[in-house]
GROMACS .gro file of C-alpha atoms in nm:
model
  117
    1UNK     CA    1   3.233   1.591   0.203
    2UNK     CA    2   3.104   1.274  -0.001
    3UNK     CA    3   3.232   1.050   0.314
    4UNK     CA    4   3.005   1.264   0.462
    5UNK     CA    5   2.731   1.216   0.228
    6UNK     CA    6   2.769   0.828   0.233
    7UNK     CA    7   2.697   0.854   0.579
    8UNK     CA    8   2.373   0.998   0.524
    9UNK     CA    9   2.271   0.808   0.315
   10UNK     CA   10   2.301   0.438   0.461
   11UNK     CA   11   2.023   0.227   0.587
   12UNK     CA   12   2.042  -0.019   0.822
   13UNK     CA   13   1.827  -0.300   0.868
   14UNK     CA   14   1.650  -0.378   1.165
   15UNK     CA   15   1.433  -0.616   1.374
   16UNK     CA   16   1.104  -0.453   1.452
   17UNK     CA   17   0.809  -0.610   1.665
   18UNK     CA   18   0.451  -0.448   1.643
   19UNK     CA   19   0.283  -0.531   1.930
   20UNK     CA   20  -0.129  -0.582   1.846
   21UNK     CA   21  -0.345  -0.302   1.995
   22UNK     CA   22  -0.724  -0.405   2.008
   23UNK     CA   23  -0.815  -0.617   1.669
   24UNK     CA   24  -0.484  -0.400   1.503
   25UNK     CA   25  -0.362  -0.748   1.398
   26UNK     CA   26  -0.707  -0.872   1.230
   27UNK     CA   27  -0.629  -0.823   0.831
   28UNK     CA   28  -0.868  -0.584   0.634
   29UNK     CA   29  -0.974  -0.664   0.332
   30UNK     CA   30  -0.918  -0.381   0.045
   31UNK     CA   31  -0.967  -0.363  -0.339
   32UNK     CA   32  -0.927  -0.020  -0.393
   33UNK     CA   33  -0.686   0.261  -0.309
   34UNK     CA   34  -0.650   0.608  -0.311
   35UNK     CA   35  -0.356   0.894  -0.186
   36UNK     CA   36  -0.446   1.256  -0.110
   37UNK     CA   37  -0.176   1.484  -0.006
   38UNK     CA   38  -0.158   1.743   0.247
   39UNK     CA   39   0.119   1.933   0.411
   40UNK     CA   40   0.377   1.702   0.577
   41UNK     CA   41   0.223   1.429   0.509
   42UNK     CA   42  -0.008   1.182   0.258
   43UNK     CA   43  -0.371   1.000   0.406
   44UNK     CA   44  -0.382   0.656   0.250
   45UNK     CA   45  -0.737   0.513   0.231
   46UNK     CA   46  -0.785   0.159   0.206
   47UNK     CA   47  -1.160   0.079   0.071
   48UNK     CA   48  -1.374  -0.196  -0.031
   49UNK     CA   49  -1.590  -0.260  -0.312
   50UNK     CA   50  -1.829  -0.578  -0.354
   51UNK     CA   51  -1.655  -0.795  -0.631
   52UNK     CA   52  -2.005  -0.840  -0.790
   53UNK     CA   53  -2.036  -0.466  -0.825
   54UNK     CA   54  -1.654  -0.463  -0.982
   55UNK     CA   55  -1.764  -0.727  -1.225
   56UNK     CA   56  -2.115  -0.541  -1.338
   57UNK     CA   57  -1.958  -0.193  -1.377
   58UNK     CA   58  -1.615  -0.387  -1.604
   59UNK     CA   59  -1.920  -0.565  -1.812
   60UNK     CA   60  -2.112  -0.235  -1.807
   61UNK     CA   61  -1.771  -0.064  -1.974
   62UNK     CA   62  -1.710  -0.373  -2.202
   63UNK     CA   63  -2.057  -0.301  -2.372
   64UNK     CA   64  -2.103   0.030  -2.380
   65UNK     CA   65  -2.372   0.078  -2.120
   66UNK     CA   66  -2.406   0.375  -1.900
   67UNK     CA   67  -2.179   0.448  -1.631
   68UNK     CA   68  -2.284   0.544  -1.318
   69UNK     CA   69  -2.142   0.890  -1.195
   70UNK     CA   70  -1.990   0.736  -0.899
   71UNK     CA   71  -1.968   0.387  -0.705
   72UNK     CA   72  -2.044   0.350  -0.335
   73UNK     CA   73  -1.785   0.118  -0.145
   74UNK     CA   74  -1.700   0.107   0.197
   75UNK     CA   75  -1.336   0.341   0.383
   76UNK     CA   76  -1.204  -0.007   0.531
   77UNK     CA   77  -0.904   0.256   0.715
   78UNK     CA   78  -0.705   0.504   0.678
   79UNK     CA   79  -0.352   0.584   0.714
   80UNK     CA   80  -0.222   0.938   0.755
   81UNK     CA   81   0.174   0.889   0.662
   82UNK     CA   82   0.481   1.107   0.635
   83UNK     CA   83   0.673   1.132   0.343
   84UNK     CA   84   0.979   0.977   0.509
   85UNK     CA   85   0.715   0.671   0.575
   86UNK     CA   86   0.553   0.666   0.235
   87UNK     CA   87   0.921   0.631   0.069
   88UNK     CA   88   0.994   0.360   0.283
   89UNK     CA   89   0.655   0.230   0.244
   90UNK     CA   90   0.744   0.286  -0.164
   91UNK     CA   91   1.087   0.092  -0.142
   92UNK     CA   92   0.909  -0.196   0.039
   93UNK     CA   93   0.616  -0.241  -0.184
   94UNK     CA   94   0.849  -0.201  -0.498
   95UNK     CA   95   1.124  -0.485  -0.349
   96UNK     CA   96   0.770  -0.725  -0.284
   97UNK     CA   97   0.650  -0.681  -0.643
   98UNK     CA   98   1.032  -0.725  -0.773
   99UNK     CA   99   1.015  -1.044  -0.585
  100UNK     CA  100   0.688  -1.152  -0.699
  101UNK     CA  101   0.784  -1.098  -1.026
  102UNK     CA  102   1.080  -1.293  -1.044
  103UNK     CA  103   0.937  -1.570  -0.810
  104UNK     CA  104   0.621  -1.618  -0.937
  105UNK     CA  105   0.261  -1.459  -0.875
  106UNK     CA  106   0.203  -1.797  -0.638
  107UNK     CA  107   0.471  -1.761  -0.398
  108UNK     CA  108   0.505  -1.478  -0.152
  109UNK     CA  109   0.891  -1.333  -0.115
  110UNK     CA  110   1.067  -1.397   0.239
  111UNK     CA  111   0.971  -1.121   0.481
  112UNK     CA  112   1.229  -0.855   0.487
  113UNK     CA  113   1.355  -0.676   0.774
  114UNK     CA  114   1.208  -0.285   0.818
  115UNK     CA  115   1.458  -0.022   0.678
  116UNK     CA  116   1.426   0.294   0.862
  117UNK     CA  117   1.575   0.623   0.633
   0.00000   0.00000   0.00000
């Protein structure tokens, strides 16, 4: 039964090509995230803030001023996942910032092949 159990549980490595639909391969620029869950499945939305309107509402904090009751930025996409996907999507992000941590901030880690669970 563990034999069996080991066999479940191993990953294996693999070469995977994307090929580019449309402008798929143009990079989008986000500085904000946020999850919301729903059965089967979690949408991640990627958005956008101006930098200048980051900086006023930090200095804003800093100071004491009034906050405003929300902050209009811009959905850059969004990404409905499975929770099979956001794991793997977990493990990946989690062996990028072990790498940037022990690298440097500087220097991006070597790109590491997909792991399919």
């Amino acid at each position: 039964m563990a034999e069996q159990n080991e066999k479940q549980e191993k990953t294996v490595g693999l070469n995977i090509r994307l090929a580019p639909v449309g402008n798929s391969d143009q990079p989008v620029l986000a500085n904000f995230t946020r999850l919301n869950g729903a059965p089967g499945m979690v949408f991640v939305d990627f958005g956008f803030f101006e930098p200048a309107a980051l900086s006023a509402l930090s200095r804003l904090a800093q100071t004491g001023g009034k906050i405003p009751e929300s902050l209009t930025g811009k959905l850059a996409v969004r990404v409905a996942l499975g929770y099979d996907t956001l794991a793997a999507l977990h493990q990946q992000l989690g062996q990028v910032i072990a790498g940037l941590k022990a690298g440097g901030a500087g220097k991006a880690p070597a790109p590491k092949k997909d792991v399919k669970h």
